[in-house]
Amino acid sequence: MTEGADATDISLALRSVRHEDIPRLVELNNQAAPAVPVETAESMAALLDVAQWTAVVEGPDQEPIGAVITVGTGADYSSENYLYFEKEFDSHLYIDRVFVDEAHRSSGIGQVLYRAVEDEARRLGVSAVTCEVNLEPPNPRSLAFHHREGFRDLDTQATKGGAVVVQLMAKEIR
């Protein structure tokens, strides 16, 4: 893989999240704050319990360097953003969380994870992949990435009592 301005040749493996990954997932997740909420081992484990499909990208040392956590239609999940998509779509695969180690950003790992999500959505027969990107606090790199990946803007929503404003997005799956 040699994409992006800071691309390097690395060998990657994609696999499901395992329980022993939780400490590393918390570390990777919290590197991405404020673009994603800060998590603890307990809250990450609870999120994984709700998840329908997860994946990590391993680096050459088998250490996770990126991950995605998705939630499927009809889950018992109270996320304000997820609930928006539940109202708007009969079937969807919601990307609750995606994060890549700071040292490996802009290397194509995000694209690998998103392609895997789209493949899983096709396998499940869902009509769309859904997600949100922060507008406040701003996350312009993520917004540009999602637009390049074919996601369309649906709506905006204030969450967390107005502390966060997000762009709600979807990509039709064929």
Short mmCIF file of N, CA and C in Angstrom, two decimals:
data_model
loop_
_atom_site.label_atom_id
_atom_site.label_comp_id
_atom_site.label_asym_id
_atom_site.label_seq_id
_atom_site.Cartn_x
_atom_site.Cartn_y
_atom_site.Cartn_z
N MET A 1 0.85 -1.15 0.00
CA MET A 1 0.00 0.00 0.00
C MET A 1 0.90 1.22 0.00
N THR A 2 0.70 2.10 -0.95
CA THR A 2 1.54 3.29 -1.05
C THR A 2 0.71 4.49 -1.44
N GLU A 3 -0.37 4.77 -0.72
CA GLU A 3 -1.23 5.89 -1.03
C GLU A 3 -1.00 6.99 0.00
N GLY A 4 -1.28 8.23 -0.39
CA GLY A 4 -1.21 9.34 0.54
C GLY A 4 0.15 9.99 0.56
N ALA A 5 0.17 11.19 1.08
CA ALA A 5 1.40 11.99 1.08
C ALA A 5 2.48 11.37 1.94
N ASP A 6 2.09 10.75 3.03
CA ASP A 6 3.07 10.18 3.94
C ASP A 6 3.13 8.66 3.83
N ALA A 7 2.79 8.15 2.65
CA ALA A 7 2.67 6.70 2.48
C ALA A 7 4.02 6.01 2.61
N THR A 8 3.93 4.82 3.18
CA THR A 8 5.10 3.95 3.27
C THR A 8 4.66 2.56 2.88
N ASP A 9 5.59 1.74 2.45
CA ASP A 9 5.27 0.36 2.13
C ASP A 9 5.19 -0.43 3.42
N ILE A 10 3.99 -0.86 3.78
CA ILE A 10 3.82 -1.70 4.95
C ILE A 10 2.91 -2.84 4.57
N SER A 11 3.09 -3.95 5.23
CA SER A 11 2.27 -5.11 5.00
C SER A 11 1.13 -5.08 6.02
N LEU A 12 -0.10 -5.19 5.54
CA LEU A 12 -1.26 -5.07 6.42
C LEU A 12 -2.07 -6.35 6.43
N ALA A 13 -2.67 -6.63 7.57
CA ALA A 13 -3.61 -7.74 7.70
C ALA A 13 -4.87 -7.19 8.33
N LEU A 14 -6.02 -7.63 7.84
CA LEU A 14 -7.31 -7.21 8.35
C LEU A 14 -7.93 -8.40 9.07
N ARG A 15 -8.43 -8.17 10.28
CA ARG A 15 -9.08 -9.24 11.04
C ARG A 15 -10.12 -8.65 11.98
N SER A 16 -10.94 -9.50 12.56
CA SER A 16 -11.94 -9.06 13.53
C SER A 16 -11.26 -8.62 14.82
N VAL A 17 -11.94 -7.73 15.53
CA VAL A 17 -11.46 -7.29 16.84
C VAL A 17 -11.54 -8.46 17.81
N ARG A 18 -10.53 -8.56 18.65
CA ARG A 18 -10.50 -9.56 19.73
C ARG A 18 -10.50 -8.85 21.08
N HIS A 19 -10.95 -9.54 22.11
CA HIS A 19 -11.02 -8.95 23.45
C HIS A 19 -9.66 -8.37 23.88
N GLU A 20 -8.59 -9.05 23.56
CA GLU A 20 -7.27 -8.56 23.98
C GLU A 20 -6.84 -7.29 23.25
N ASP A 21 -7.59 -6.89 22.22
CA ASP A 21 -7.31 -5.63 21.51
C ASP A 21 -7.81 -4.40 22.25
N ILE A 22 -8.67 -4.57 23.22
CA ILE A 22 -9.34 -3.43 23.85
C ILE A 22 -8.36 -2.36 24.35
N PRO A 23 -7.31 -2.69 25.09
CA PRO A 23 -6.41 -1.61 25.53
C PRO A 23 -5.81 -0.81 24.36
N ARG A 24 -5.43 -1.49 23.30
CA ARG A 24 -4.87 -0.78 22.14
C ARG A 24 -5.95 0.03 21.43
N LEU A 25 -7.18 -0.49 21.33
CA LEU A 25 -8.26 0.25 20.71
C LEU A 25 -8.57 1.53 21.48
N VAL A 26 -8.55 1.45 22.81
CA VAL A 26 -8.76 2.64 23.63
C VAL A 26 -7.66 3.66 23.34
N GLU A 27 -6.43 3.20 23.25
CA GLU A 27 -5.31 4.10 22.95
C GLU A 27 -5.49 4.76 21.59
N LEU A 28 -5.79 3.97 20.56
CA LEU A 28 -5.98 4.52 19.22
C LEU A 28 -7.18 5.47 19.18
N ASN A 29 -8.27 5.06 19.80
CA ASN A 29 -9.47 5.89 19.85
C ASN A 29 -9.14 7.24 20.47
N ASN A 30 -8.50 7.23 21.61
CA ASN A 30 -8.26 8.46 22.35
C ASN A 30 -7.24 9.36 21.67
N GLN A 31 -6.39 8.80 20.80
CA GLN A 31 -5.50 9.63 19.97
C GLN A 31 -6.33 10.52 19.04
N ALA A 32 -7.49 10.03 18.65
CA ALA A 32 -8.33 10.72 17.66
C ALA A 32 -9.26 11.76 18.28
N ALA A 33 -9.31 11.87 19.60
CA ALA A 33 -10.15 12.88 20.25
C ALA A 33 -9.67 14.27 19.83
N PRO A 34 -10.53 15.23 19.60
CA PRO A 34 -11.97 15.25 19.89
C PRO A 34 -12.84 14.78 18.72
N ALA A 35 -12.25 14.23 17.67
CA ALA A 35 -13.04 13.74 16.54
C ALA A 35 -13.92 12.56 16.94
N VAL A 36 -13.53 11.85 17.98
CA VAL A 36 -14.33 10.77 18.54
C VAL A 36 -14.36 10.95 20.06
N PRO A 37 -15.40 10.45 20.72
CA PRO A 37 -15.44 10.56 22.18
C PRO A 37 -14.32 9.73 22.83
N VAL A 38 -13.78 10.26 23.92
CA VAL A 38 -12.77 9.52 24.69
C VAL A 38 -13.45 8.30 25.32
N GLU A 39 -12.74 7.18 25.30
CA GLU A 39 -13.28 5.93 25.84
C GLU A 39 -12.37 5.37 26.93
N THR A 40 -12.95 4.53 27.77
CA THR A 40 -12.22 3.72 28.74
C THR A 40 -12.29 2.27 28.26
N ALA A 41 -11.58 1.39 28.92
CA ALA A 41 -11.66 -0.03 28.56
C ALA A 41 -13.10 -0.52 28.72
N GLU A 42 -13.78 -0.07 29.76
CA GLU A 42 -15.15 -0.52 30.01
C GLU A 42 -16.11 0.01 28.95
N SER A 43 -15.99 1.28 28.59
CA SER A 43 -16.91 1.82 27.59
C SER A 43 -16.61 1.26 26.20
N MET A 44 -15.34 0.97 25.91
CA MET A 44 -15.00 0.34 24.62
C MET A 44 -15.58 -1.07 24.57
N ALA A 45 -15.48 -1.81 25.66
CA ALA A 45 -16.05 -3.16 25.69
C ALA A 45 -17.56 -3.11 25.50
N ALA A 46 -18.23 -2.12 26.09
CA ALA A 46 -19.68 -1.97 25.92
C ALA A 46 -20.02 -1.64 24.46
N LEU A 47 -19.23 -0.79 23.83
CA LEU A 47 -19.45 -0.47 22.42
C LEU A 47 -19.28 -1.72 21.56
N LEU A 48 -18.26 -2.49 21.84
CA LEU A 48 -18.03 -3.72 21.08
C LEU A 48 -19.16 -4.73 21.27
N ASP A 49 -19.79 -4.71 22.44
CA ASP A 49 -20.93 -5.60 22.68
C ASP A 49 -22.12 -5.25 21.78
N VAL A 50 -22.27 -3.97 21.44
CA VAL A 50 -23.37 -3.51 20.58
C VAL A 50 -23.03 -3.70 19.10
N ALA A 51 -21.75 -3.72 18.79
CA ALA A 51 -21.29 -3.74 17.40
C ALA A 51 -21.77 -4.96 16.64
N GLN A 52 -22.06 -4.74 15.36
CA GLN A 52 -22.41 -5.85 14.49
C GLN A 52 -21.16 -6.41 13.81
N TRP A 53 -20.28 -5.51 13.37
CA TRP A 53 -19.10 -5.95 12.63
C TRP A 53 -17.94 -5.02 12.99
N THR A 54 -16.79 -5.61 13.23
CA THR A 54 -15.59 -4.86 13.59
C THR A 54 -14.41 -5.40 12.81
N ALA A 55 -13.40 -4.55 12.67
CA ALA A 55 -12.16 -5.00 12.04
C ALA A 55 -11.01 -4.15 12.55
N VAL A 56 -9.86 -4.77 12.64
CA VAL A 56 -8.62 -4.04 12.90
C VAL A 56 -7.68 -4.29 11.74
N VAL A 57 -6.85 -3.29 11.49
CA VAL A 57 -5.74 -3.44 10.56
C VAL A 57 -4.51 -3.63 11.43
N GLU A 58 -3.80 -4.72 11.17
CA GLU A 58 -2.56 -4.98 11.91
C GLU A 58 -1.38 -4.51 11.10
N GLY A 59 -0.40 -3.96 11.81
CA GLY A 59 0.86 -3.62 11.19
C GLY A 59 1.74 -4.86 11.11
N PRO A 60 2.97 -4.69 10.65
CA PRO A 60 3.88 -5.83 10.50
C PRO A 60 4.14 -6.60 11.80
N ASP A 61 3.98 -5.95 12.95
CA ASP A 61 4.21 -6.61 14.24
C ASP A 61 2.94 -7.20 14.85
N GLN A 62 1.87 -7.29 14.07
CA GLN A 62 0.54 -7.76 14.49
C GLN A 62 -0.14 -6.85 15.50
N GLU A 63 0.38 -5.66 15.70
CA GLU A 63 -0.24 -4.67 16.57
C GLU A 63 -1.30 -3.91 15.78
N PRO A 64 -2.52 -3.75 16.33
CA PRO A 64 -3.52 -2.94 15.62
C PRO A 64 -3.03 -1.51 15.39
N ILE A 65 -3.17 -1.06 14.15
CA ILE A 65 -2.81 0.32 13.81
C ILE A 65 -4.02 1.10 13.28
N GLY A 66 -5.13 0.43 13.18
CA GLY A 66 -6.38 1.06 12.78
C GLY A 66 -7.52 0.12 13.08
N ALA A 67 -8.72 0.70 13.20
CA ALA A 67 -9.89 -0.14 13.50
C ALA A 67 -11.16 0.57 13.07
N VAL A 68 -12.19 -0.24 12.86
CA VAL A 68 -13.53 0.26 12.58
C VAL A 68 -14.52 -0.55 13.40
N ILE A 69 -15.53 0.14 13.91
CA ILE A 69 -16.59 -0.49 14.69
C ILE A 69 -17.92 -0.06 14.07
N THR A 70 -18.73 -1.02 13.66
CA THR A 70 -20.01 -0.72 13.03
C THR A 70 -21.17 -1.29 13.85
N VAL A 71 -22.32 -0.66 13.68
CA VAL A 71 -23.55 -1.10 14.34
C VAL A 71 -24.60 -1.27 13.26
N GLY A 72 -25.28 -2.38 13.29
CA GLY A 72 -26.29 -2.68 12.27
C GLY A 72 -27.67 -2.18 12.63
N THR A 73 -28.56 -2.28 11.67
CA THR A 73 -29.95 -1.86 11.82
C THR A 73 -30.60 -2.61 12.98
N GLY A 74 -31.39 -1.87 13.76
CA GLY A 74 -32.20 -2.48 14.82
C GLY A 74 -31.46 -2.77 16.11
N ALA A 75 -30.26 -2.25 16.29
CA ALA A 75 -29.51 -2.51 17.52
C ALA A 75 -30.09 -1.72 18.68
N ASP A 76 -29.87 -2.21 19.87
CA ASP A 76 -30.26 -1.53 21.09
C ASP A 76 -29.12 -0.58 21.46
N TYR A 77 -29.12 0.59 20.78
CA TYR A 77 -28.01 1.53 20.90
C TYR A 77 -28.58 2.94 20.94
N SER A 78 -28.21 3.71 21.94
CA SER A 78 -28.84 5.01 22.17
C SER A 78 -28.07 6.20 21.60
N SER A 79 -27.06 5.98 20.77
CA SER A 79 -26.33 7.08 20.16
C SER A 79 -27.29 7.98 19.39
N GLU A 80 -27.20 9.29 19.63
CA GLU A 80 -28.07 10.24 18.93
C GLU A 80 -27.92 10.13 17.42
N ASN A 81 -26.70 9.95 16.96
CA ASN A 81 -26.46 9.87 15.51
C ASN A 81 -27.01 8.56 14.94
N TYR A 82 -26.77 7.47 15.63
CA TYR A 82 -27.31 6.18 15.19
C TYR A 82 -28.84 6.24 15.10
N LEU A 83 -29.47 6.85 16.10
CA LEU A 83 -30.93 6.93 16.10
C LEU A 83 -31.46 7.75 14.93
N TYR A 84 -30.74 8.78 14.50
CA TYR A 84 -31.12 9.52 13.30
C TYR A 84 -31.19 8.57 12.10
N PHE A 85 -30.14 7.77 11.92
CA PHE A 85 -30.10 6.86 10.76
C PHE A 85 -31.15 5.76 10.87
N GLU A 86 -31.46 5.34 12.07
CA GLU A 86 -32.52 4.34 12.25
C GLU A 86 -33.85 4.86 11.73
N LYS A 87 -34.10 6.16 11.90
CA LYS A 87 -35.35 6.76 11.42
C LYS A 87 -35.35 6.92 9.90
N GLU A 88 -34.19 7.13 9.31
CA GLU A 88 -34.08 7.48 7.89
C GLU A 88 -33.89 6.29 6.96
N PHE A 89 -33.38 5.16 7.48
CA PHE A 89 -33.04 4.02 6.61
C PHE A 89 -33.70 2.74 7.11
N ASP A 90 -34.22 1.97 6.15
CA ASP A 90 -34.75 0.65 6.50
C ASP A 90 -33.63 -0.31 6.85
N SER A 91 -32.51 -0.16 6.16
CA SER A 91 -31.34 -0.99 6.46
C SER A 91 -30.08 -0.16 6.22
N HIS A 92 -29.15 -0.27 7.15
CA HIS A 92 -27.89 0.46 7.03
C HIS A 92 -26.86 -0.20 7.94
N LEU A 93 -25.62 0.10 7.67
CA LEU A 93 -24.51 -0.31 8.53
C LEU A 93 -23.85 0.98 8.97
N TYR A 94 -23.97 1.30 10.25
CA TYR A 94 -23.51 2.56 10.82
C TYR A 94 -22.06 2.44 11.28
N ILE A 95 -21.22 3.31 10.76
CA ILE A 95 -19.83 3.37 11.22
C ILE A 95 -19.82 4.24 12.47
N ASP A 96 -19.75 3.60 13.61
CA ASP A 96 -19.73 4.32 14.87
C ASP A 96 -18.35 4.91 15.13
N ARG A 97 -17.33 4.17 14.77
CA ARG A 97 -15.98 4.59 15.11
C ARG A 97 -15.01 4.06 14.08
N VAL A 98 -14.13 4.92 13.64
CA VAL A 98 -13.00 4.49 12.82
C VAL A 98 -11.82 5.33 13.28
N PHE A 99 -10.68 4.69 13.48
CA PHE A 99 -9.50 5.42 13.92
C PHE A 99 -8.25 4.73 13.42
N VAL A 100 -7.23 5.54 13.17
CA VAL A 100 -5.94 5.07 12.65
C VAL A 100 -4.84 5.70 13.50
N ASP A 101 -3.85 4.91 13.84
CA ASP A 101 -2.71 5.40 14.60
C ASP A 101 -2.15 6.66 13.95
N GLU A 102 -1.83 7.65 14.77
CA GLU A 102 -1.31 8.92 14.26
C GLU A 102 -0.12 8.72 13.32
N ALA A 103 0.72 7.76 13.62
CA ALA A 103 1.92 7.52 12.80
C ALA A 103 1.60 6.94 11.43
N HIS A 104 0.37 6.45 11.24
CA HIS A 104 0.00 5.79 9.98
C HIS A 104 -1.11 6.50 9.23
N ARG A 105 -1.49 7.70 9.68
CA ARG A 105 -2.54 8.43 8.97
C ARG A 105 -2.04 8.86 7.60
N SER A 106 -2.94 8.99 6.67
CA SER A 106 -2.67 9.36 5.27
C SER A 106 -1.86 8.30 4.54
N SER A 107 -1.96 7.05 5.00
CA SER A 107 -1.24 5.95 4.34
C SER A 107 -2.17 4.98 3.62
N GLY A 108 -3.47 5.29 3.58
CA GLY A 108 -4.42 4.43 2.90
C GLY A 108 -5.16 3.46 3.81
N ILE A 109 -4.85 3.46 5.10
CA ILE A 109 -5.49 2.52 6.03
C ILE A 109 -6.98 2.83 6.15
N GLY A 110 -7.34 4.10 6.17
CA GLY A 110 -8.75 4.47 6.22
C GLY A 110 -9.51 3.91 5.03
N GLN A 111 -8.91 3.99 3.85
CA GLN A 111 -9.56 3.42 2.66
C GLN A 111 -9.72 1.91 2.78
N VAL A 112 -8.71 1.24 3.31
CA VAL A 112 -8.80 -0.22 3.52
C VAL A 112 -9.97 -0.54 4.43
N LEU A 113 -10.11 0.19 5.53
CA LEU A 113 -11.20 -0.06 6.47
C LEU A 113 -12.56 0.24 5.84
N TYR A 114 -12.66 1.33 5.10
CA TYR A 114 -13.94 1.67 4.47
C TYR A 114 -14.32 0.68 3.38
N ARG A 115 -13.37 0.20 2.62
CA ARG A 115 -13.68 -0.83 1.61
C ARG A 115 -14.17 -2.10 2.29
N ALA A 116 -13.58 -2.45 3.41
CA ALA A 116 -14.01 -3.63 4.15
C ALA A 116 -15.43 -3.45 4.68
N VAL A 117 -15.76 -2.25 5.17
CA VAL A 117 -17.12 -1.97 5.64
C VAL A 117 -18.11 -2.10 4.48
N GLU A 118 -17.76 -1.55 3.33
CA GLU A 118 -18.66 -1.64 2.17
C GLU A 118 -18.84 -3.09 1.74
N ASP A 119 -17.79 -3.88 1.76
CA ASP A 119 -17.90 -5.30 1.44
C ASP A 119 -18.83 -6.01 2.41
N GLU A 120 -18.69 -5.69 3.69
CA GLU A 120 -19.56 -6.30 4.70
C GLU A 120 -21.01 -5.86 4.50
N ALA A 121 -21.23 -4.59 4.18
CA ALA A 121 -22.59 -4.10 3.93
C ALA A 121 -23.22 -4.85 2.75
N ARG A 122 -22.44 -5.07 1.70
CA ARG A 122 -22.96 -5.85 0.56
C ARG A 122 -23.30 -7.26 1.00
N ARG A 123 -22.42 -7.88 1.76
CA ARG A 123 -22.65 -9.25 2.24
C ARG A 123 -23.93 -9.32 3.06
N LEU A 124 -24.18 -8.29 3.88
CA LEU A 124 -25.38 -8.25 4.71
C LEU A 124 -26.63 -7.85 3.93
N GLY A 125 -26.45 -7.29 2.74
CA GLY A 125 -27.58 -6.86 1.93
C GLY A 125 -28.21 -5.56 2.39
N VAL A 126 -27.44 -4.70 3.07
CA VAL A 126 -27.99 -3.43 3.51
C VAL A 126 -27.86 -2.39 2.39
N SER A 127 -28.70 -1.36 2.46
CA SER A 127 -28.75 -0.39 1.37
C SER A 127 -27.76 0.74 1.48
N ALA A 128 -27.23 0.99 2.69
CA ALA A 128 -26.34 2.14 2.86
C ALA A 128 -25.36 1.93 4.01
N VAL A 129 -24.22 2.59 3.89
CA VAL A 129 -23.29 2.75 5.00
C VAL A 129 -23.50 4.17 5.49
N THR A 130 -23.65 4.34 6.80
CA THR A 130 -23.93 5.65 7.38
C THR A 130 -22.85 6.02 8.38
N CYS A 131 -22.69 7.33 8.58
CA CYS A 131 -21.71 7.82 9.54
C CYS A 131 -21.95 9.30 9.78
N GLU A 132 -21.17 9.87 10.67
CA GLU A 132 -21.18 11.31 10.88
C GLU A 132 -19.75 11.79 11.03
N VAL A 133 -19.57 13.07 10.73
CA VAL A 133 -18.26 13.72 10.87
C VAL A 133 -18.48 15.02 11.63
N ASN A 134 -17.61 15.31 12.58
CA ASN A 134 -17.74 16.54 13.35
C ASN A 134 -17.56 17.77 12.48
N LEU A 135 -18.49 18.70 12.64
CA LEU A 135 -18.35 20.05 12.09
C LEU A 135 -17.86 20.99 13.19
N GLU A 136 -18.33 20.77 14.42
CA GLU A 136 -17.89 21.50 15.62
C GLU A 136 -17.68 20.48 16.72
N PRO A 137 -16.50 20.23 17.22
CA PRO A 137 -15.25 20.80 16.74
C PRO A 137 -14.96 20.32 15.31
N PRO A 138 -14.35 21.19 14.51
CA PRO A 138 -14.18 20.87 13.09
C PRO A 138 -13.22 19.73 12.82
N ASN A 139 -13.57 18.95 11.80
CA ASN A 139 -12.72 17.84 11.36
C ASN A 139 -12.69 17.86 9.82
N PRO A 140 -12.06 18.88 9.22
CA PRO A 140 -12.11 19.04 7.77
C PRO A 140 -11.44 17.91 6.99
N ARG A 141 -10.40 17.30 7.54
CA ARG A 141 -9.74 16.19 6.84
C ARG A 141 -10.69 15.00 6.71
N SER A 142 -11.41 14.70 7.78
CA SER A 142 -12.35 13.59 7.73
C SER A 142 -13.51 13.90 6.79
N LEU A 143 -14.00 15.11 6.81
CA LEU A 143 -15.09 15.49 5.92
C LEU A 143 -14.66 15.34 4.46
N ALA A 144 -13.46 15.82 4.13
CA ALA A 144 -12.94 15.70 2.76
C ALA A 144 -12.77 14.22 2.38
N PHE A 145 -12.26 13.41 3.31
CA PHE A 145 -12.09 11.98 3.06
C PHE A 145 -13.43 11.33 2.71
N HIS A 146 -14.45 11.61 3.51
CA HIS A 146 -15.76 10.99 3.26
C HIS A 146 -16.35 11.43 1.93
N HIS A 147 -16.19 12.68 1.58
CA HIS A 147 -16.67 13.13 0.27
C HIS A 147 -15.92 12.43 -0.85
N ARG A 148 -14.60 12.27 -0.73
CA ARG A 148 -13.83 11.54 -1.75
C ARG A 148 -14.28 10.09 -1.84
N GLU A 149 -14.71 9.52 -0.73
CA GLU A 149 -15.15 8.12 -0.70
C GLU A 149 -16.58 7.95 -1.18
N GLY A 150 -17.25 9.02 -1.57
CA GLY A 150 -18.59 8.92 -2.13
C GLY A 150 -19.74 9.09 -1.15
N PHE A 151 -19.45 9.53 0.06
CA PHE A 151 -20.53 9.79 1.02
C PHE A 151 -21.18 11.12 0.68
N ARG A 152 -22.51 11.15 0.84
CA ARG A 152 -23.25 12.38 0.57
C ARG A 152 -23.77 12.95 1.89
N ASP A 153 -23.85 14.26 1.94
CA ASP A 153 -24.36 14.96 3.12
C ASP A 153 -25.88 14.79 3.18
N LEU A 154 -26.38 14.45 4.36
CA LEU A 154 -27.82 14.30 4.56
C LEU A 154 -28.41 15.43 5.38
N ASP A 155 -27.76 15.72 6.50
CA ASP A 155 -28.30 16.69 7.44
C ASP A 155 -27.20 17.02 8.44
N THR A 156 -27.45 18.01 9.28
CA THR A 156 -26.56 18.29 10.40
C THR A 156 -27.35 18.09 11.68
N GLN A 157 -26.63 17.86 12.77
CA GLN A 157 -27.29 17.60 14.03
C GLN A 157 -26.39 18.06 15.17
N ALA A 158 -26.97 18.75 16.13
CA ALA A 158 -26.26 19.09 17.36
C ALA A 158 -26.44 17.95 18.34
N THR A 159 -25.34 17.53 18.96
CA THR A 159 -25.39 16.42 19.92
C THR A 159 -24.68 16.84 21.20
N LYS A 160 -24.74 15.98 22.18
CA LYS A 160 -24.07 16.21 23.46
C LYS A 160 -24.47 17.57 24.04
N GLY A 161 -25.78 17.85 23.99
CA GLY A 161 -26.29 19.09 24.52
C GLY A 161 -25.86 20.32 23.75
N GLY A 162 -25.52 20.15 22.47
CA GLY A 162 -25.09 21.25 21.63
C GLY A 162 -23.59 21.46 21.58
N ALA A 163 -22.84 20.67 22.34
CA ALA A 163 -21.38 20.82 22.38
C ALA A 163 -20.72 20.32 21.10
N VAL A 164 -21.38 19.44 20.38
CA VAL A 164 -20.84 18.87 19.15
C VAL A 164 -21.90 19.02 18.06
N VAL A 165 -21.47 19.43 16.87
CA VAL A 165 -22.34 19.47 15.71
C VAL A 165 -21.73 18.55 14.66
N VAL A 166 -22.56 17.68 14.10
CA VAL A 166 -22.06 16.70 13.14
C VAL A 166 -22.74 16.84 11.80
N GLN A 167 -22.01 16.41 10.76
CA GLN A 167 -22.56 16.23 9.42
C GLN A 167 -22.96 14.77 9.31
N LEU A 168 -24.23 14.50 9.12
CA LEU A 168 -24.72 13.14 8.96
C LEU A 168 -24.58 12.78 7.48
N MET A 169 -24.02 11.59 7.21
CA MET A 169 -23.65 11.22 5.84
C MET A 169 -24.05 9.78 5.54
N ALA A 170 -24.21 9.47 4.25
CA ALA A 170 -24.51 8.11 3.83
C ALA A 170 -23.90 7.83 2.47
N LYS A 171 -23.64 6.56 2.24
CA LYS A 171 -23.18 6.10 0.94
C LYS A 171 -24.04 4.91 0.55
N GLU A 172 -24.68 5.02 -0.60
CA GLU A 172 -25.51 3.93 -1.11
C GLU A 172 -24.61 2.74 -1.45
N ILE A 173 -25.09 1.57 -1.12
CA ILE A 173 -24.33 0.34 -1.40
C ILE A 173 -25.04 -0.44 -2.50
N ARG A 174 -24.26 -0.82 -3.48
CA ARG A 174 -24.81 -1.60 -4.60
C ARG A 174 -24.13 -2.92 -4.69
#
